[in-house]
CSV table of C-alpha atoms and ligand atoms in Angstrom, one decimal:
chain,number,residue,atom,x,y,z
M,1,MET,CA,5.2,-108.8,-59.6
M,2,ASP,CA,8.8,-108.2,-59.4
M,3,GLN,CA,10.7,-111.4,-59.8
M,4,ARG,CA,12.4,-111.2,-56.5
M,5,PHE,CA,9.2,-111.3,-54.8
M,6,ALA,CA,7.3,-113.7,-57.0
M,7,HIS,CA,7.3,-116.2,-54.2
M,8,LEU,CA,5.4,-113.8,-52.1
M,9,SER,CA,1.8,-114.0,-53.3
M,10,ASN,CA,0.5,-113.0,-49.8
M,11,LEU,CA,2.6,-110.0,-49.1
M,12,ALA,CA,-0.5,-108.1,-47.7
M,13,ALA,CA,-1.0,-110.9,-45.0
M,14,ILE,CA,2.6,-110.8,-44.2
M,15,ASP,CA,2.5,-107.0,-43.9
M,16,ALA,CA,-0.6,-107.2,-41.6
M,17,ALA,CA,1.2,-109.7,-39.4
M,18,HIS,CA,4.4,-108.0,-39.0
M,19,HIS,CA,4.7,-104.5,-40.1
M,20,ILE,CA,3.4,-101.5,-38.1
M,21,HIS,CA,2.9,-98.5,-40.5
M,22,PRO,CA,3.7,-94.8,-39.6
M,23,PHE,CA,0.7,-92.7,-38.7
M,24,SER,CA,-1.6,-95.5,-39.3
M,25,ASN,CA,-4.7,-97.2,-37.5
M,26,MET,CA,-3.4,-100.7,-37.7
M,27,GLN,CA,-6.7,-102.3,-37.1
M,28,LYS,CA,-8.3,-100.4,-39.9
M,29,LEU,CA,-5.4,-100.9,-42.3
M,30,ASN,CA,-5.3,-104.6,-41.8
M,31,ALA,CA,-9.1,-104.9,-42.3
M,32,GLU,CA,-8.8,-102.9,-45.5
M,33,GLY,CA,-5.4,-104.3,-46.7
M,34,THR,CA,-2.3,-102.7,-47.6
M,35,ARG,CA,-1.6,-101.3,-51.1
M,36,ILE,CA,1.7,-102.6,-52.4
M,37,ILE,CA,3.6,-100.3,-54.6
M,38,GLU,CA,6.2,-102.0,-56.8
M,39,ARG,CA,7.5,-99.7,-59.5
M,40,GLY,CA,7.9,-95.9,-60.4
M,41,GLU,CA,8.8,-94.0,-63.5
M,42,GLY,CA,8.5,-90.2,-64.1
M,43,VAL,CA,5.3,-89.1,-62.3
M,44,HIS,CA,3.7,-92.6,-62.2
M,45,ILE,CA,3.7,-95.4,-59.9
M,46,TRP,CA,2.3,-99.0,-60.2
M,47,ASP,CA,0.9,-101.3,-57.5
M,48,SER,CA,1.0,-105.0,-57.3
M,49,THR,CA,-2.3,-105.5,-59.2
M,50,GLY,CA,-0.6,-103.6,-62.1
M,51,LYS,CA,-2.9,-100.4,-61.5
M,52,GLN,CA,-1.1,-97.2,-62.8
M,53,TYR,CA,-1.4,-93.9,-60.6
M,54,LEU,CA,-0.3,-90.4,-61.4
M,55,ASP,CA,1.5,-89.4,-58.1
M,56,ALA,CA,0.5,-85.8,-57.6
M,57,PHE,CA,2.0,-86.0,-54.2
M,58,ALA,CA,5.6,-86.8,-55.1
M,59,GLY,CA,5.7,-89.6,-52.7
M,60,LEU,CA,5.6,-87.7,-49.5
M,61,TRP,CA,6.3,-84.1,-50.8
M,62,CYS,CA,9.7,-85.5,-51.8
M,63,VAL,CA,10.2,-87.2,-55.3
M,64,ASN,CA,11.0,-83.7,-56.8
M,65,VAL,CA,12.9,-85.1,-59.8
M,66,GLY,CA,10.5,-88.0,-60.3
M,67,TYR,CA,10.9,-91.7,-60.2
M,68,GLY,CA,13.3,-93.9,-62.3
M,69,ARG,CA,16.3,-91.6,-62.4
M,70,SER,CA,19.0,-94.3,-63.2
M,71,SER,CA,21.9,-91.7,-62.8
M,72,ILE,CA,20.9,-91.2,-59.0
M,73,ALA,CA,20.9,-95.0,-58.6
M,74,GLU,CA,24.3,-95.3,-60.4
M,75,ALA,CA,25.7,-92.5,-58.2
M,76,ALA,CA,24.9,-94.3,-55.1
M,77,TYR,CA,26.0,-97.6,-56.5
M,78,ARG,CA,29.3,-96.4,-57.5
M,79,GLN,CA,29.8,-94.8,-54.2
M,80,MET,CA,28.9,-97.9,-52.3
M,81,GLN,CA,31.4,-99.8,-54.3
M,82,GLU,CA,34.1,-97.3,-53.7
M,83,LEU,CA,33.5,-96.6,-50.0
M,84,PRO,CA,29.9,-97.6,-48.8
M,85,TYR,CA,30.3,-95.9,-45.4
M,86,TYR,CA,32.6,-93.9,-43.3
M,87,ASN,CA,31.7,-91.4,-40.5
M,88,CYS,CA,32.6,-87.7,-40.1
M,89,PHE,CA,33.2,-87.7,-36.3
M,90,PHE,CA,37.0,-88.3,-36.0
M,91,GLY,CA,38.3,-85.5,-38.1
M,92,THR,CA,37.1,-87.3,-41.1
M,93,THR,CA,34.8,-86.8,-44.1
M,94,THR,CA,34.0,-88.3,-47.4
M,95,PRO,CA,34.0,-86.4,-50.7
M,96,PRO,CA,30.5,-86.4,-51.5
M,97,THR,CA,29.6,-85.2,-48.1
M,98,THR,CA,31.8,-82.3,-48.3
M,99,LEU,CA,30.8,-81.4,-51.8
M,100,LEU,CA,27.1,-81.6,-50.9
M,101,ALA,CA,27.5,-79.2,-48.1
M,102,GLN,CA,29.2,-76.7,-50.6
M,103,LYS,CA,26.4,-77.3,-53.1
M,104,ILE,CA,23.6,-76.8,-50.7
M,105,ALA,CA,25.2,-73.7,-49.3
M,106,SER,CA,25.7,-72.2,-52.9
M,107,ARG,CA,22.0,-72.3,-53.4
M,108,ALA,CA,20.7,-71.0,-49.9
M,109,GLY,CA,20.6,-67.3,-48.8
M,110,PRO,CA,24.0,-65.7,-48.8
M,111,LYS,CA,24.8,-66.0,-45.0
M,112,LEU,CA,23.7,-69.6,-45.0
M,113,ASN,CA,27.0,-71.3,-45.5
M,114,HIS,CA,27.2,-74.4,-43.3
M,115,VAL,CA,25.4,-77.6,-43.1
M,116,PHE,CA,25.0,-80.2,-40.3
M,117,PHE,CA,23.8,-83.5,-41.9
M,118,THR,CA,21.1,-85.7,-40.3
M,119,ASN,CA,19.2,-88.7,-42.0
M,120,SER,CA,15.7,-87.1,-41.8
M,121,GLY,CA,13.7,-83.8,-41.2
M,122,SER,CA,12.8,-84.9,-37.7
M,123,GLU,CA,16.5,-85.3,-36.8
M,124,ALA,CA,17.0,-82.0,-38.2
M,125,SER,CA,14.4,-80.6,-35.9
M,126,ASP,CA,16.2,-82.1,-32.9
M,127,THR,CA,19.6,-80.8,-34.2
M,128,TRP,CA,18.7,-77.1,-34.7
M,129,PHE,CA,16.8,-77.3,-31.3
M,130,ARG,CA,20.0,-78.1,-29.6
M,131,ILE,CA,22.1,-75.7,-31.7
M,132,ALA,CA,19.9,-72.9,-30.9
M,133,ARG,CA,20.2,-73.5,-27.1
M,134,VAL,CA,23.8,-74.1,-27.4
M,135,TYR,CA,24.3,-70.9,-29.3
M,136,TRP,CA,22.8,-68.7,-26.6
M,137,LYS,CA,24.5,-70.5,-23.8
M,138,ALA,CA,27.9,-69.9,-25.3
M,139,LEU,CA,27.1,-66.2,-25.6
M,140,GLY,CA,26.4,-66.2,-21.9
M,141,HIS,CA,22.6,-66.1,-22.2
M,142,GLU,CA,21.9,-69.1,-20.0
M,143,THR,CA,18.1,-68.3,-19.7
M,144,LYS,CA,17.4,-68.1,-23.6
M,145,THR,CA,15.9,-71.5,-24.0
M,146,ARG,CA,12.4,-71.1,-24.8
M,147,ILE,CA,11.3,-71.8,-28.6
M,148,ILE,CA,8.1,-70.3,-30.0
M,149,ALA,CA,6.5,-72.5,-32.7
M,150,ARG,CA,3.0,-72.7,-34.3
M,151,ASN,CA,-0.3,-74.5,-33.8
M,152,ASN,CA,-0.7,-77.0,-36.7
M,153,GLY,CA,2.9,-76.7,-37.6
M,154,TYR,CA,4.8,-79.9,-38.6
M,155,HIS,CA,8.4,-80.6,-37.7
M,156,GLY,CA,8.6,-84.3,-37.6
M,157,SER,CA,7.8,-87.1,-35.2
M,158,THR,CA,10.8,-87.3,-32.7
M,159,VAL,CA,10.3,-86.1,-29.4
M,160,ALA,CA,11.6,-82.7,-30.1
M,161,GLY,CA,10.0,-82.6,-33.7
M,162,ALA,CA,6.6,-83.7,-32.5
M,163,SER,CA,6.8,-81.1,-29.6
M,164,LEU,CA,7.9,-78.3,-32.1
M,165,GLY,CA,5.0,-79.3,-34.4
M,166,GLY,CA,1.6,-77.9,-33.3
M,167,MET,CA,-0.6,-81.1,-33.8
M,168,THR,CA,-2.5,-81.5,-30.6
M,169,TRP,CA,-3.4,-85.1,-31.4
M,170,MET,CA,0.3,-85.7,-31.7
M,171,HIS,CA,0.9,-84.2,-28.3
M,172,GLU,CA,-1.7,-86.3,-26.7
M,173,GLN,CA,0.4,-89.4,-27.3
M,174,GLY,CA,3.4,-89.3,-25.2
M,175,ASN,CA,3.0,-86.2,-22.9
M,176,LEU,CA,4.2,-83.6,-25.2
M,177,PRO,CA,5.3,-80.9,-25.9
M,178,ILE,CA,8.5,-81.2,-23.9
M,179,ASP,CA,9.2,-78.2,-21.7
M,180,GLY,CA,10.3,-75.0,-23.1
M,181,ILE,CA,8.3,-75.0,-26.2
M,182,VAL,CA,5.2,-72.9,-26.8
M,183,HIS,CA,2.9,-72.3,-29.6
M,184,ILE,CA,1.1,-69.4,-31.1
M,185,ASN,CA,-1.6,-69.3,-33.7
M,186,GLN,CA,-1.1,-70.2,-37.4
M,187,PRO,CA,-1.9,-67.8,-40.4
M,188,TYR,CA,-4.9,-70.1,-41.6
M,189,TRP,CA,-7.2,-67.4,-42.6
M,190,TYR,CA,-9.9,-69.7,-44.2
M,191,ALA,CA,-10.5,-71.5,-41.0
M,192,GLU,CA,-9.4,-68.9,-38.2
M,193,GLY,CA,-9.6,-65.4,-39.9
M,194,GLY,CA,-13.4,-64.9,-39.0
M,195,GLU,CA,-14.5,-61.4,-40.1
M,196,LEU,CA,-10.9,-60.2,-40.7
M,197,SER,CA,-9.5,-59.5,-44.2
M,198,PRO,CA,-6.8,-61.9,-44.9
M,199,GLU,CA,-4.3,-59.0,-44.8
M,200,ASP,CA,-5.4,-58.0,-41.2
M,201,PHE,CA,-5.5,-61.5,-40.0
M,202,GLY,CA,-1.9,-62.1,-41.3
M,203,LEU,CA,-0.8,-59.1,-39.2
M,204,LYS,CA,-2.6,-60.1,-36.2
M,205,VAL,CA,-1.3,-63.6,-36.0
M,206,ALA,CA,2.3,-62.5,-36.9
M,207,ARG,CA,2.0,-59.9,-34.0
M,208,GLU,CA,1.1,-62.9,-31.8
M,209,LEU,CA,4.9,-63.6,-31.9
M,210,GLU,CA,5.8,-60.2,-30.6
M,211,GLU,CA,3.2,-60.6,-27.9
M,212,LYS,CA,4.7,-64.0,-27.0
M,213,ILE,CA,8.4,-62.8,-26.9
M,214,ILE,CA,7.2,-59.9,-24.5
M,215,GLU,CA,5.1,-62.3,-22.5
M,216,LEU,CA,8.0,-64.7,-22.0
M,217,GLY,CA,10.8,-62.0,-21.8
M,218,GLU,CA,13.1,-61.7,-24.6
M,219,GLU,CA,16.0,-62.9,-22.5
M,220,ASN,CA,14.0,-66.3,-22.2
M,221,VAL,CA,13.5,-66.8,-25.9
M,222,ALA,CA,16.0,-68.8,-28.0
M,223,ALA,CA,14.1,-69.0,-31.4
M,224,PHE,CA,10.9,-68.8,-33.5
M,225,VAL,CA,10.3,-71.8,-36.0
M,226,ALA,CA,8.0,-71.8,-38.8
M,227,GLU,CA,7.6,-73.6,-42.3
M,228,PRO,CA,7.6,-70.8,-44.8
M,229,ILE,CA,4.3,-72.5,-46.1
M,230,GLN,CA,2.9,-75.2,-43.7
M,231,GLY,CA,2.7,-78.5,-45.5
M,232,ALA,CA,1.3,-81.3,-43.5
M,233,GLY,CA,-1.0,-78.8,-41.8
M,234,GLY,CA,-2.7,-78.4,-45.0
M,235,VAL,CA,-0.7,-76.3,-47.4
M,236,ILE,CA,-1.5,-73.1,-45.4
M,237,ILE,CA,-0.2,-70.2,-47.5
M,238,PRO,CA,-0.1,-67.2,-45.3
M,239,PRO,CA,-1.5,-63.7,-46.1
M,240,GLU,CA,0.9,-61.5,-47.9
M,241,THR,CA,1.3,-59.4,-44.8
M,242,TYR,CA,2.4,-62.2,-42.6
M,243,TRP,CA,6.1,-62.9,-43.5
M,244,PRO,CA,7.1,-59.2,-43.6
M,245,GLU,CA,5.8,-58.5,-40.3
M,246,ILE,CA,7.5,-61.7,-38.9
M,247,LYS,CA,10.7,-60.5,-40.5
M,248,ARG,CA,10.2,-57.1,-38.7
M,249,ILE,CA,9.7,-58.7,-35.3
M,250,CYS,CA,12.6,-61.0,-35.7
M,251,ALA,CA,14.9,-58.0,-36.7
M,252,LYS,CA,13.7,-56.1,-33.5
M,253,TYR,CA,14.3,-58.9,-30.9
M,254,GLN,CA,17.4,-61.0,-30.3
M,255,ILE,CA,16.0,-64.4,-31.3
M,256,LEU,CA,17.0,-66.9,-33.8
M,257,LEU,CA,14.8,-67.3,-36.8
M,258,VAL,CA,14.2,-70.9,-38.0
M,259,ALA,CA,12.8,-71.7,-41.2
M,260,ASP,CA,11.6,-75.3,-41.8
M,261,GLU,CA,12.5,-75.9,-45.4
M,262,VAL,CA,12.0,-79.7,-45.4
M,263,ILE,CA,9.3,-79.3,-48.0
M,264,CYS,CA,9.7,-75.7,-49.3
M,265,GLY,CA,13.4,-76.3,-50.0
M,266,PHE,CA,14.9,-77.4,-53.5
M,267,GLY,CA,12.5,-76.0,-56.0
M,268,ARG,CA,8.9,-76.5,-54.8
M,269,LEU,CA,7.9,-72.9,-54.5
M,270,GLY,CA,10.0,-72.0,-57.8
M,271,THR,CA,12.8,-70.8,-55.7
M,272,TRP,CA,15.6,-72.9,-54.2
M,273,PHE,CA,14.3,-72.3,-50.8
M,274,GLY,CA,11.1,-70.9,-49.2
M,275,HIS,CA,13.0,-68.1,-47.3
M,276,GLN,CA,14.0,-66.8,-50.8
M,277,TYR,CA,10.3,-66.8,-51.9
M,278,TYR,CA,9.4,-64.8,-49.0
M,279,ASP,CA,12.6,-62.8,-49.1
M,280,PHE,CA,14.0,-63.4,-45.5
M,281,GLU,CA,17.0,-64.9,-44.3
M,282,PRO,CA,16.8,-67.6,-41.5
M,283,ASP,CA,19.6,-68.3,-38.9
M,284,LEU,CA,18.9,-72.1,-39.1
M,285,ALA,CA,17.0,-74.1,-41.7
M,286,PRO,CA,16.2,-77.7,-41.4
M,287,ILE,CA,16.2,-79.6,-44.9
M,288,ALA,CA,15.4,-83.2,-46.0
M,289,LYS,CA,12.8,-84.6,-48.5
M,290,GLY,CA,13.7,-82.9,-51.9
M,291,LEU,CA,17.3,-82.8,-50.9
M,292,SER,CA,17.7,-86.4,-52.4
M,293,SER,CA,14.2,-86.6,-53.9
M,294,GLY,CA,13.6,-89.4,-51.5
M,295,TYR,CA,16.1,-91.7,-53.3
M,296,LEU,CA,18.0,-92.3,-50.0
M,297,PRO,CA,17.4,-91.0,-46.6
M,298,ILE,CA,19.4,-87.7,-45.9
M,299,GLY,CA,18.5,-84.3,-44.2
M,300,GLY,CA,20.4,-81.5,-42.4
M,301,VAL,CA,20.5,-78.1,-41.1
M,302,LEU,CA,21.6,-75.0,-42.7
M,303,VAL,CA,23.4,-72.9,-40.4
M,304,ALA,CA,24.1,-69.1,-40.8
M,305,ASP,CA,27.6,-67.7,-40.3
M,306,ARG,CA,26.9,-66.1,-37.3
M,307,VAL,CA,25.8,-69.2,-35.4
M,308,ALA,CA,28.5,-71.3,-37.2
M,309,GLU,CA,31.0,-69.0,-35.9
M,310,VAL,CA,29.8,-69.2,-32.2
M,311,LEU,CA,29.8,-73.0,-32.7
M,312,ARG,CA,33.2,-72.9,-34.0
M,313,ASP,CA,34.8,-70.3,-31.7
M,314,GLN,CA,33.0,-70.5,-28.4
M,315,VAL,CA,31.4,-73.9,-27.8
M,316,GLY,CA,34.3,-76.2,-28.4
M,317,ASP,CA,33.0,-79.9,-28.9
M,318,PHE,CA,29.1,-79.8,-30.0
M,319,TYR,CA,28.2,-83.2,-28.6
M,320,HIS,CA,25.8,-84.1,-31.3
M,321,GLY,CA,25.6,-86.3,-34.3
M,322,TYR,CA,24.4,-89.5,-36.0
M,323,THR,CA,26.3,-92.5,-37.1
M,324,TYR,CA,25.2,-91.7,-40.5
M,325,SER,CA,25.5,-88.0,-40.6
M,326,GLY,CA,26.8,-87.2,-44.1
M,327,HIS,CA,26.4,-90.8,-45.3
M,328,PRO,CA,28.4,-91.1,-48.4
M,329,ALA,CA,26.0,-92.9,-50.5
M,330,ALA,CA,23.0,-90.8,-49.5
M,331,ALA,CA,25.3,-87.6,-50.2
M,332,ALA,CA,26.3,-89.0,-53.7
M,333,ALA,CA,22.6,-89.5,-54.5
M,334,ALA,CA,21.7,-86.0,-53.2
M,335,LEU,CA,24.4,-84.4,-55.3
M,336,GLU,CA,23.3,-86.1,-58.4
M,337,ASN,CA,19.7,-85.1,-57.6
M,338,LEU,CA,20.7,-81.4,-57.2
M,339,ARG,CA,22.7,-81.8,-60.4
M,340,ILE,CA,19.6,-82.8,-62.3
M,341,ILE,CA,17.5,-80.0,-60.9
M,342,GLU,CA,20.2,-77.5,-62.0
M,343,GLU,CA,20.7,-79.2,-65.3
M,344,GLU,CA,17.2,-79.5,-66.2
M,345,GLY,CA,16.4,-75.9,-64.8
M,346,LEU,CA,13.6,-77.4,-62.6
M,347,VAL,CA,13.5,-74.6,-60.2
M,348,GLU,CA,13.1,-72.1,-63.1
M,349,ARG,CA,10.5,-74.3,-64.7
M,350,VAL,CA,8.3,-74.3,-61.5
M,351,ARG,CA,8.7,-70.5,-61.3
M,352,ASP,CA,8.0,-69.6,-65.0
M,353,ASP,CA,6.2,-72.4,-66.6
M,354,ILE,CA,4.6,-75.4,-64.9
M,355,GLY,CA,3.9,-73.4,-61.5
M,356,PRO,CA,1.8,-70.7,-63.2
M,357,TYR,CA,0.1,-73.3,-65.3
M,358,PHE,CA,-0.7,-75.4,-62.1
M,359,ALA,CA,-2.2,-72.3,-60.5
M,360,GLU,CA,-4.4,-71.6,-63.4
M,361,ALA,CA,-5.7,-75.2,-63.9
M,362,LEU,CA,-6.2,-75.5,-60.0
M,363,SER,CA,-8.1,-72.1,-59.8
M,364,SER,CA,-10.5,-73.6,-62.3
M,365,LEU,CA,-12.1,-75.3,-59.2
M,366,ALA,CA,-12.5,-72.1,-57.5
M,367,ASP,CA,-16.1,-71.7,-58.7
M,368,HIS,CA,-17.1,-75.2,-57.7
M,369,GLU,CA,-19.9,-75.3,-55.2
M,370,ALA,CA,-17.9,-77.5,-52.8
M,371,VAL,CA,-14.8,-75.5,-52.9
M,372,GLY,CA,-14.0,-72.8,-50.4
M,373,GLU,CA,-10.7,-71.6,-51.6
M,374,VAL,CA,-8.0,-72.5,-54.0
M,375,VAL,CA,-4.4,-71.7,-53.2
M,376,SER,CA,-1.0,-72.5,-54.7
M,377,VAL,CA,2.6,-71.3,-54.9
M,378,GLY,CA,5.0,-73.1,-57.3
M,379,LEU,CA,3.9,-76.8,-57.3
M,380,MET,CA,2.4,-76.8,-53.7
M,381,GLY,CA,-1.4,-76.4,-53.8
M,382,ALA,CA,-4.6,-76.9,-51.8
M,383,VAL,CA,-8.2,-77.0,-52.4
M,384,GLN,CA,-10.3,-76.3,-49.4
M,385,ILE,CA,-13.6,-78.1,-49.3
M,386,THR,CA,-16.6,-76.1,-47.8
M,387,ALA,CA,-20.3,-77.0,-46.9
M,388,ASP,CA,-21.2,-73.5,-47.5
M,389,LYS,CA,-19.4,-71.3,-49.9
M,390,ALA,CA,-20.7,-67.8,-48.5
M,391,SER,CA,-20.3,-68.4,-44.8
M,392,ARG,CA,-17.0,-70.7,-45.1
M,393,ARG,CA,-18.9,-73.3,-43.1
M,394,ARG,CA,-17.1,-76.7,-42.8
M,395,TYR,CA,-18.7,-80.2,-42.8
M,396,GLU,CA,-19.3,-81.7,-39.5
M,397,LYS,CA,-16.7,-84.5,-40.0
M,398,PRO,CA,-14.0,-82.7,-42.1
M,399,ASP,CA,-11.6,-85.7,-41.9
M,400,ASP,CA,-14.2,-88.0,-43.3
M,401,ILE,CA,-15.1,-85.7,-46.1
M,402,GLY,CA,-11.4,-85.3,-47.1
M,403,THR,CA,-10.7,-88.9,-46.9
M,404,ALA,CA,-13.7,-89.8,-49.1
M,405,VAL,CA,-12.6,-87.3,-51.6
M,406,ARG,CA,-9.1,-88.5,-51.6
M,407,ASN,CA,-10.2,-92.1,-52.0
M,408,HIS,CA,-12.4,-91.4,-55.0
M,409,CYS,CA,-9.3,-89.7,-56.6
M,410,VAL,CA,-7.0,-92.7,-55.8
M,411,SER,CA,-9.5,-95.2,-57.2
M,412,ASN,CA,-9.5,-93.1,-60.3
M,413,GLY,CA,-5.8,-93.3,-60.6
M,414,VAL,CA,-4.5,-89.9,-59.2
M,415,ILE,CA,-2.7,-89.8,-55.7
M,416,VAL,CA,-3.5,-86.7,-53.8
M,417,ARG,CA,-3.5,-86.1,-50.1
M,418,ALA,CA,-6.2,-84.9,-47.7
M,419,THR,CA,-5.6,-82.9,-44.4
M,420,GLY,CA,-8.9,-82.7,-42.9
M,421,ASP,CA,-11.0,-81.2,-45.6
M,422,ARG,CA,-8.3,-79.6,-47.5
M,423,MET,CA,-7.0,-81.6,-50.7
M,424,LEU,CA,-3.2,-81.2,-51.2
M,425,PHE,CA,-1.1,-81.2,-54.3
M,426,SER,CA,2.6,-81.5,-54.3
M,427,PRO,CA,3.8,-83.2,-57.8
M,428,PRO,CA,7.1,-84.0,-59.0
M,429,LEU,CA,8.7,-80.8,-60.5
M,430,ILE,CA,8.9,-82.7,-63.9
M,431,ILE,CA,5.0,-83.1,-64.2
M,432,ALA,CA,3.7,-82.3,-67.7
M,433,ARG,CA,0.7,-79.9,-68.4
M,434,LYS,CA,-1.5,-82.7,-69.5
M,435,GLU,CA,-0.8,-84.5,-66.2
M,436,VAL,CA,-1.7,-81.3,-64.2
M,437,ASP,CA,-5.0,-81.4,-66.1
M,438,GLN,CA,-5.6,-84.9,-65.4
M,439,ALA,CA,-5.0,-84.4,-61.7
M,440,VAL,CA,-7.2,-81.4,-61.5
M,441,ASP,CA,-9.9,-83.2,-63.7
M,442,THR,CA,-9.9,-86.1,-61.3
M,443,LEU,CA,-10.3,-83.9,-58.2
M,444,ARG,CA,-13.2,-82.1,-60.0
M,445,ASN,CA,-15.0,-85.4,-60.7
M,446,ALA,CA,-14.4,-86.3,-57.0
M,447,LEU,CA,-15.9,-83.1,-55.9
M,448,ASP,CA,-18.8,-83.3,-58.3
M,449,TRP,CA,-19.4,-86.8,-56.6
M,450,LEU,CA,-19.2,-85.2,-53.2
M,451,ARG,CA,-21.7,-82.5,-54.1
M,452,ASP,CA,-24.3,-84.8,-55.8
M,453,GLY,CA,-24.0,-87.2,-52.9
M,454,GLN,CA,-24.6,-84.3,-50.3
M,455,ARG,CA,-27.5,-83.0,-52.3
M,456,GLN,CA,-29.2,-86.4,-52.2
M,457,ARG,CA,-29.0,-86.6,-48.3
J,1,LIG,C1,8.3,-84.1,-43.4
J,1,LIG,C2,8.7,-83.1,-42.6
J,1,LIG,C3,9.5,-83.0,-41.4
J,1,LIG,C4,10.0,-84.3,-41.0
J,1,LIG,O1,10.9,-85.0,-41.9
J,1,LIG,P1,11.1,-86.6,-41.7
J,1,LIG,O2,12.1,-87.0,-42.7
J,1,LIG,O3,9.7,-87.3,-42.0
J,1,LIG,O4,11.6,-86.9,-40.3
J,1,LIG,C5,9.8,-81.8,-40.8
J,1,LIG,N1,9.4,-80.7,-41.1
J,1,LIG,C6,8.5,-80.5,-42.2
J,1,LIG,C7,8.1,-79.2,-42.6
J,1,LIG,C8,8.2,-81.6,-42.8
J,1,LIG,O5,7.3,-81.6,-44.0
């Protein structure tokens, strides 16, 4: 154990007594005990028993440059010694904050040249939600307030974030969604495509956007929001027909297109941003996670010129911001993180080298009896578990199956995530080929174990 905590031999008990965890059943967690993670290096982390894990999930989709980057720690340390904090409210800024905005803009689509900083992806959701409405009001379109989002999308846990997200089990806690947010279907062909081909299904669900705009009235719709690839929803990679059709619809109607880049941004898909992978340009794009590789909390919203110009010339004061918007230490850490991504060519590495290798390794699972489909883009991938390959039938309790397979992997030293019965990968962008092999082999063993267990029943 770390020397600083050597007197705490009972951390798990203290945790159970005092710490409420995010997205957790505390009764269950307290009974099973918390795992205490103490150290990280490269793609590995170690818990308090000394057990080593290959983190094939990059923390929570975020540790893109891997653990143990002392230059990021040093950049934050230097900034904290020089100036630990100052705000950006009263006509002020700090050097790393401003330089970070420039750096991010230089990598995003050509019209995305402005950044509003937040401390998280959830706050970024709340931020663009207000910008979208303020934008249309400033242009004299008072009624353009409705936001169209998608079932099983994820946009964070604040009231606006959870409302924009399409997780019904989140909506049930706290009477969400708030007014003015409506959801259309997601492009999840495996589960919801029925008899349609993936291409036809992609068109069908994309056209729900057009139908919804017509139903609500274009004059009442402010924006449509989507993750380029849904993350928390299960790494749902849309059929090839989907984004081109969304692009067509958004060009036809006067609504803002919002790409939630919190996961897809900063190299995960082998492009700097997900909108570049799918070749469209959003008007607003929330970012977080890989922006700092999680070393310090920071997020933001990329704002396109036409929106930024209305904010500047027609809104006057925009009454929105966080005490820590553009926090200098977090900005310094993020700048160094982006410098590493550039210097080591990690985006190109994902696109040309480790991404294709990962896709091939993962697809070796496609023949497995328990596997329905295998999908990936860059270093974001999913393996869908099935009870019957031919009919795409799911197990009766998909969550239990996914959790069991995940636990099997974790006890064998590889951290993957389960969303229902989909096994998700999102490793650091520095992962080596042999580590990809280890992750895939570990999942294969867990799937064998699942198949053999089900046969015995
Ligand atoms: C994680 C996530 C968020 C929320 O970000 P937080 O930093 O957890 O608030 C929003 N959108 C997407 C797509 C995410 O994956």
